[in-house]
Short mmCIF file of N, CA and C in Angstrom, two decimals:
data_model
loop_
_atom_site.label_atom_id
_atom_site.label_comp_id
_atom_site.label_asym_id
_atom_site.label_seq_id
_atom_site.Cartn_x
_atom_site.Cartn_y
_atom_site.Cartn_z
N MET A 14 16.51 -2.41 -13.34
CA MET A 14 16.09 -1.84 -12.06
C MET A 14 14.66 -1.34 -12.18
N ALA A 15 13.90 -1.51 -11.11
CA ALA A 15 12.49 -1.13 -11.09
C ALA A 15 12.35 0.39 -11.05
N GLU A 16 11.24 0.86 -11.57
CA GLU A 16 10.89 2.27 -11.52
C GLU A 16 9.56 2.38 -10.77
N TYR A 17 9.63 2.49 -9.44
CA TYR A 17 8.44 2.46 -8.61
C TYR A 17 7.72 3.80 -8.64
N GLY A 18 6.41 3.70 -8.69
CA GLY A 18 5.56 4.88 -8.64
C GLY A 18 4.36 4.59 -7.75
N PHE A 19 3.63 5.64 -7.39
CA PHE A 19 2.51 5.51 -6.46
C PHE A 19 1.35 6.37 -6.93
N GLU A 20 0.15 5.81 -6.90
CA GLU A 20 -1.06 6.56 -7.21
C GLU A 20 -1.94 6.55 -5.97
N ARG A 21 -2.25 7.74 -5.46
CA ARG A 21 -3.09 7.81 -4.26
C ARG A 21 -4.51 7.40 -4.60
N GLU A 22 -5.06 6.49 -3.81
CA GLU A 22 -6.45 6.04 -3.97
C GLU A 22 -7.38 6.85 -3.07
N CYS A 23 -6.96 7.06 -1.83
CA CYS A 23 -7.78 7.85 -0.92
C CYS A 23 -6.92 8.41 0.20
N ARG A 24 -7.51 9.42 0.87
CA ARG A 24 -6.78 10.09 1.95
C ARG A 24 -7.78 10.54 3.00
N THR A 25 -7.44 10.32 4.26
CA THR A 25 -8.21 10.85 5.38
C THR A 25 -7.22 11.63 6.24
N PRO A 26 -7.68 12.29 7.29
CA PRO A 26 -6.71 13.02 8.14
C PRO A 26 -5.65 12.11 8.78
N TYR A 27 -5.94 10.80 8.91
CA TYR A 27 -5.03 9.91 9.62
C TYR A 27 -4.59 8.69 8.80
N SER A 28 -4.90 8.67 7.51
CA SER A 28 -4.49 7.52 6.70
C SER A 28 -4.43 7.89 5.23
N GLU A 29 -3.70 7.08 4.50
CA GLU A 29 -3.63 7.21 3.04
C GLU A 29 -3.49 5.82 2.44
N VAL A 30 -3.97 5.68 1.21
CA VAL A 30 -3.88 4.40 0.50
C VAL A 30 -3.31 4.68 -0.88
N TYR A 31 -2.34 3.88 -1.29
CA TYR A 31 -1.69 4.04 -2.59
C TYR A 31 -1.67 2.71 -3.35
N THR A 32 -1.84 2.80 -4.66
CA THR A 32 -1.53 1.69 -5.55
C THR A 32 -0.04 1.79 -5.84
N VAL A 33 0.68 0.68 -5.75
CA VAL A 33 2.12 0.66 -6.00
C VAL A 33 2.34 0.15 -7.43
N LEU A 34 3.13 0.90 -8.19
CA LEU A 34 3.38 0.57 -9.59
C LEU A 34 4.86 0.35 -9.85
N ASP A 35 5.15 -0.56 -10.77
CA ASP A 35 6.49 -0.70 -11.33
C ASP A 35 6.32 -0.35 -12.79
N TYR A 36 6.81 0.82 -13.17
CA TYR A 36 6.46 1.44 -14.45
C TYR A 36 4.94 1.60 -14.44
N ASP A 37 4.20 1.00 -15.34
CA ASP A 37 2.74 1.15 -15.35
C ASP A 37 2.03 -0.11 -14.86
N GLU A 38 2.76 -1.08 -14.36
CA GLU A 38 2.17 -2.34 -13.91
C GLU A 38 1.93 -2.29 -12.39
N GLN A 39 0.68 -2.60 -11.98
CA GLN A 39 0.36 -2.63 -10.56
C GLN A 39 1.04 -3.83 -9.91
N ILE A 40 1.82 -3.55 -8.86
CA ILE A 40 2.52 -4.63 -8.15
C ILE A 40 2.16 -4.70 -6.68
N GLY A 41 1.30 -3.77 -6.23
CA GLY A 41 0.96 -3.82 -4.82
C GLY A 41 0.09 -2.68 -4.37
N ARG A 42 -0.09 -2.65 -3.05
CA ARG A 42 -0.92 -1.64 -2.40
C ARG A 42 -0.25 -1.26 -1.08
N LEU A 43 -0.31 0.01 -0.75
CA LEU A 43 0.29 0.53 0.47
C LEU A 43 -0.77 1.27 1.27
N ASP A 44 -1.01 0.84 2.50
CA ASP A 44 -1.93 1.51 3.42
C ASP A 44 -1.10 2.14 4.52
N LEU A 45 -1.27 3.45 4.73
CA LEU A 45 -0.54 4.17 5.77
C LEU A 45 -1.52 4.61 6.85
N HIS A 46 -1.12 4.45 8.10
CA HIS A 46 -1.91 4.89 9.24
C HIS A 46 -1.02 5.80 10.07
N LEU A 47 -1.43 7.05 10.21
CA LEU A 47 -0.58 8.09 10.77
C LEU A 47 -0.91 8.34 12.24
N THR A 48 0.10 8.29 13.08
CA THR A 48 -0.02 8.69 14.49
C THR A 48 0.99 9.81 14.70
N PRO A 49 0.94 10.49 15.83
CA PRO A 49 1.86 11.62 16.01
C PRO A 49 3.35 11.28 15.88
N ALA A 50 3.77 10.10 16.33
CA ALA A 50 5.20 9.79 16.31
C ALA A 50 5.57 8.64 15.38
N VAL A 51 4.60 7.79 15.04
CA VAL A 51 4.89 6.58 14.27
C VAL A 51 3.94 6.48 13.09
N ILE A 52 4.48 6.07 11.97
CA ILE A 52 3.64 5.74 10.82
C ILE A 52 3.63 4.22 10.71
N HIS A 53 2.44 3.66 10.76
CA HIS A 53 2.26 2.22 10.59
C HIS A 53 1.81 2.00 9.15
N ALA A 54 2.43 1.04 8.47
CA ALA A 54 2.10 0.78 7.07
C ALA A 54 1.89 -0.70 6.84
N THR A 55 0.98 -0.99 5.93
CA THR A 55 0.80 -2.35 5.44
C THR A 55 1.10 -2.31 3.96
N LEU A 56 2.07 -3.10 3.54
CA LEU A 56 2.48 -3.18 2.14
C LEU A 56 2.16 -4.57 1.64
N CYS A 57 1.26 -4.65 0.68
CA CYS A 57 0.91 -5.92 0.04
C CYS A 57 1.51 -5.89 -1.36
N VAL A 58 2.36 -6.88 -1.65
CA VAL A 58 3.05 -6.90 -2.94
C VAL A 58 2.82 -8.21 -3.66
N ASP A 59 3.00 -8.17 -4.96
CA ASP A 59 2.86 -9.34 -5.81
C ASP A 59 3.85 -10.42 -5.42
N GLU A 60 3.44 -11.68 -5.59
CA GLU A 60 4.30 -12.80 -5.22
C GLU A 60 5.55 -12.90 -6.08
N SER A 61 5.60 -12.19 -7.20
CA SER A 61 6.77 -12.28 -8.08
C SER A 61 7.95 -11.44 -7.60
N LEU A 62 7.74 -10.53 -6.65
CA LEU A 62 8.84 -9.69 -6.17
C LEU A 62 9.81 -10.50 -5.31
N THR A 63 11.09 -10.26 -5.51
CA THR A 63 12.12 -10.90 -4.69
C THR A 63 12.26 -10.13 -3.37
N GLN A 64 12.92 -10.74 -2.40
CA GLN A 64 13.18 -10.06 -1.13
C GLN A 64 14.00 -8.79 -1.35
N SER A 65 14.92 -8.85 -2.28
CA SER A 65 15.72 -7.67 -2.61
C SER A 65 14.85 -6.55 -3.17
N SER A 66 13.91 -6.92 -4.04
CA SER A 66 12.99 -5.92 -4.61
C SER A 66 12.10 -5.32 -3.54
N VAL A 67 11.66 -6.14 -2.59
CA VAL A 67 10.82 -5.63 -1.50
C VAL A 67 11.61 -4.64 -0.66
N ARG A 68 12.85 -4.95 -0.34
CA ARG A 68 13.69 -4.03 0.42
C ARG A 68 13.90 -2.72 -0.33
N GLU A 69 14.14 -2.82 -1.63
CA GLU A 69 14.31 -1.62 -2.46
C GLU A 69 13.03 -0.78 -2.45
N LEU A 70 11.89 -1.44 -2.58
CA LEU A 70 10.61 -0.74 -2.56
C LEU A 70 10.39 -0.03 -1.23
N ILE A 71 10.73 -0.66 -0.14
CA ILE A 71 10.59 -0.03 1.18
C ILE A 71 11.46 1.22 1.26
N GLU A 72 12.66 1.17 0.73
CA GLU A 72 13.53 2.35 0.71
C GLU A 72 12.91 3.47 -0.10
N VAL A 73 12.30 3.13 -1.23
CA VAL A 73 11.64 4.15 -2.07
C VAL A 73 10.44 4.74 -1.33
N ILE A 74 9.68 3.89 -0.67
CA ILE A 74 8.53 4.38 0.11
C ILE A 74 9.01 5.35 1.17
N ASP A 75 10.06 4.99 1.88
CA ASP A 75 10.59 5.86 2.94
C ASP A 75 11.06 7.19 2.37
N ALA A 76 11.67 7.17 1.20
CA ALA A 76 12.21 8.38 0.60
C ALA A 76 11.13 9.24 -0.07
N LYS A 77 10.22 8.62 -0.83
CA LYS A 77 9.25 9.39 -1.62
C LYS A 77 7.94 9.67 -0.90
N ILE A 78 7.33 8.65 -0.39
CA ILE A 78 5.98 8.79 0.15
C ILE A 78 5.96 9.56 1.47
N MET A 79 6.92 9.34 2.31
CA MET A 79 6.89 10.00 3.61
C MET A 79 6.95 11.51 3.48
N ASP A 80 7.65 12.02 2.47
CA ASP A 80 7.68 13.46 2.24
C ASP A 80 6.32 13.97 1.77
N VAL A 81 5.65 13.19 0.94
CA VAL A 81 4.35 13.57 0.41
C VAL A 81 3.31 13.61 1.53
N VAL A 82 3.37 12.66 2.45
CA VAL A 82 2.41 12.60 3.55
C VAL A 82 2.52 13.86 4.39
N GLY A 83 3.72 14.36 4.55
CA GLY A 83 3.92 15.64 5.22
C GLY A 83 3.77 15.63 6.74
N VAL A 84 4.09 14.51 7.37
CA VAL A 84 4.08 14.47 8.83
C VAL A 84 5.47 14.12 9.32
N SER A 85 5.83 14.69 10.44
CA SER A 85 7.10 14.29 11.03
C SER A 85 6.86 13.01 11.80
N ARG A 86 7.85 12.16 11.84
CA ARG A 86 7.69 10.88 12.51
C ARG A 86 9.01 10.44 13.08
N ASP A 87 8.91 9.68 14.14
CA ASP A 87 10.11 9.11 14.74
C ASP A 87 10.40 7.72 14.18
N GLU A 88 9.34 7.04 13.72
CA GLU A 88 9.52 5.67 13.28
C GLU A 88 8.52 5.32 12.18
N LEU A 89 8.96 4.47 11.27
CA LEU A 89 8.12 3.91 10.22
C LEU A 89 8.14 2.40 10.41
N ILE A 90 6.96 1.81 10.62
CA ILE A 90 6.83 0.37 10.77
C ILE A 90 6.03 -0.15 9.60
N ILE A 91 6.61 -1.08 8.83
CA ILE A 91 5.95 -1.61 7.65
C ILE A 91 5.75 -3.11 7.80
N HIS A 92 4.51 -3.54 7.70
CA HIS A 92 4.17 -4.96 7.67
C HIS A 92 4.02 -5.34 6.20
N VAL A 93 4.77 -6.32 5.75
CA VAL A 93 4.77 -6.71 4.34
C VAL A 93 4.05 -8.04 4.19
N HIS A 94 3.11 -8.06 3.25
CA HIS A 94 2.40 -9.29 2.90
C HIS A 94 2.66 -9.53 1.42
N GLN A 95 2.94 -10.78 1.06
CA GLN A 95 3.27 -11.09 -0.33
C GLN A 95 2.41 -12.24 -0.80
N GLY A 96 1.82 -12.07 -1.97
CA GLY A 96 0.96 -13.11 -2.53
C GLY A 96 0.38 -12.67 -3.85
N ARG A 97 -0.69 -13.30 -4.23
CA ARG A 97 -1.32 -12.94 -5.49
C ARG A 97 -2.61 -12.18 -5.22
N ASP A 98 -2.97 -11.30 -6.12
CA ASP A 98 -4.16 -10.49 -5.99
C ASP A 98 -5.36 -11.32 -6.43
N VAL A 99 -6.33 -11.45 -5.56
CA VAL A 99 -7.52 -12.23 -5.87
C VAL A 99 -8.57 -11.37 -6.54
N GLY A 100 -8.62 -10.10 -6.23
CA GLY A 100 -9.57 -9.18 -6.84
C GLY A 100 -10.00 -8.11 -5.87
N VAL A 101 -10.85 -7.23 -6.36
CA VAL A 101 -11.43 -6.16 -5.54
C VAL A 101 -12.92 -6.39 -5.54
N PHE A 102 -13.50 -6.41 -4.35
CA PHE A 102 -14.92 -6.73 -4.21
C PHE A 102 -15.64 -5.57 -3.54
N SER A 103 -16.90 -5.40 -3.88
CA SER A 103 -17.74 -4.36 -3.32
C SER A 103 -19.10 -4.94 -2.99
N ASN A 104 -19.73 -4.42 -1.95
CA ASN A 104 -21.05 -4.93 -1.60
C ASN A 104 -22.07 -4.63 -2.71
N HIS A 105 -21.81 -3.66 -3.56
CA HIS A 105 -22.71 -3.34 -4.67
C HIS A 105 -22.74 -4.47 -5.70
N GLU A 106 -21.69 -5.24 -5.79
CA GLU A 106 -21.64 -6.36 -6.73
C GLU A 106 -22.53 -7.51 -6.28
N PHE A 107 -22.92 -7.52 -5.01
CA PHE A 107 -23.64 -8.64 -4.44
C PHE A 107 -25.05 -8.24 -4.01
N GLY A 108 -25.64 -7.27 -4.66
CA GLY A 108 -26.99 -6.88 -4.33
C GLY A 108 -27.11 -6.09 -3.04
N GLY A 109 -26.01 -5.48 -2.58
CA GLY A 109 -26.07 -4.61 -1.43
C GLY A 109 -26.03 -5.28 -0.07
N ASN A 110 -25.89 -6.60 -0.02
CA ASN A 110 -25.86 -7.27 1.29
C ASN A 110 -24.50 -7.87 1.60
N GLY A 111 -23.47 -7.33 0.97
CA GLY A 111 -22.10 -7.75 1.29
C GLY A 111 -21.79 -9.17 0.89
N GLY A 112 -22.48 -9.69 -0.12
CA GLY A 112 -22.19 -11.03 -0.58
C GLY A 112 -22.96 -12.12 0.15
N ARG A 113 -23.87 -11.71 1.04
CA ARG A 113 -24.62 -12.69 1.83
C ARG A 113 -25.98 -12.91 1.17
N GLU A 114 -25.99 -13.56 0.04
CA GLU A 114 -27.24 -13.85 -0.67
C GLU A 114 -28.16 -14.66 0.23
N GLY A 115 -29.43 -14.32 0.21
CA GLY A 115 -30.42 -15.08 0.97
C GLY A 115 -30.49 -14.71 2.44
N MET A 116 -29.70 -13.72 2.89
CA MET A 116 -29.75 -13.34 4.31
C MET A 116 -30.61 -12.12 4.48
#
């Protein structure tokens, strides 16, 4: 059985971003967008997770993360995307022009 954990990457008054871990291995990313009654979430997970694992992870998110966020909500809507991680990119890696060399 998986041992899911979460590391907060950033937080604003209306959103939070977490790295999703299975033990110490990164398996995804969770973006939360907070409104007064509904929390909208985007969950991006590794392509190796089964549908059963994704459902289990959603249950853990609902149980653990929602308490940490500290907002009352009527509904949690999660959009799940599954695939492989291509990388993390920054405009600083491309000379400050967002990867548009020669522009």
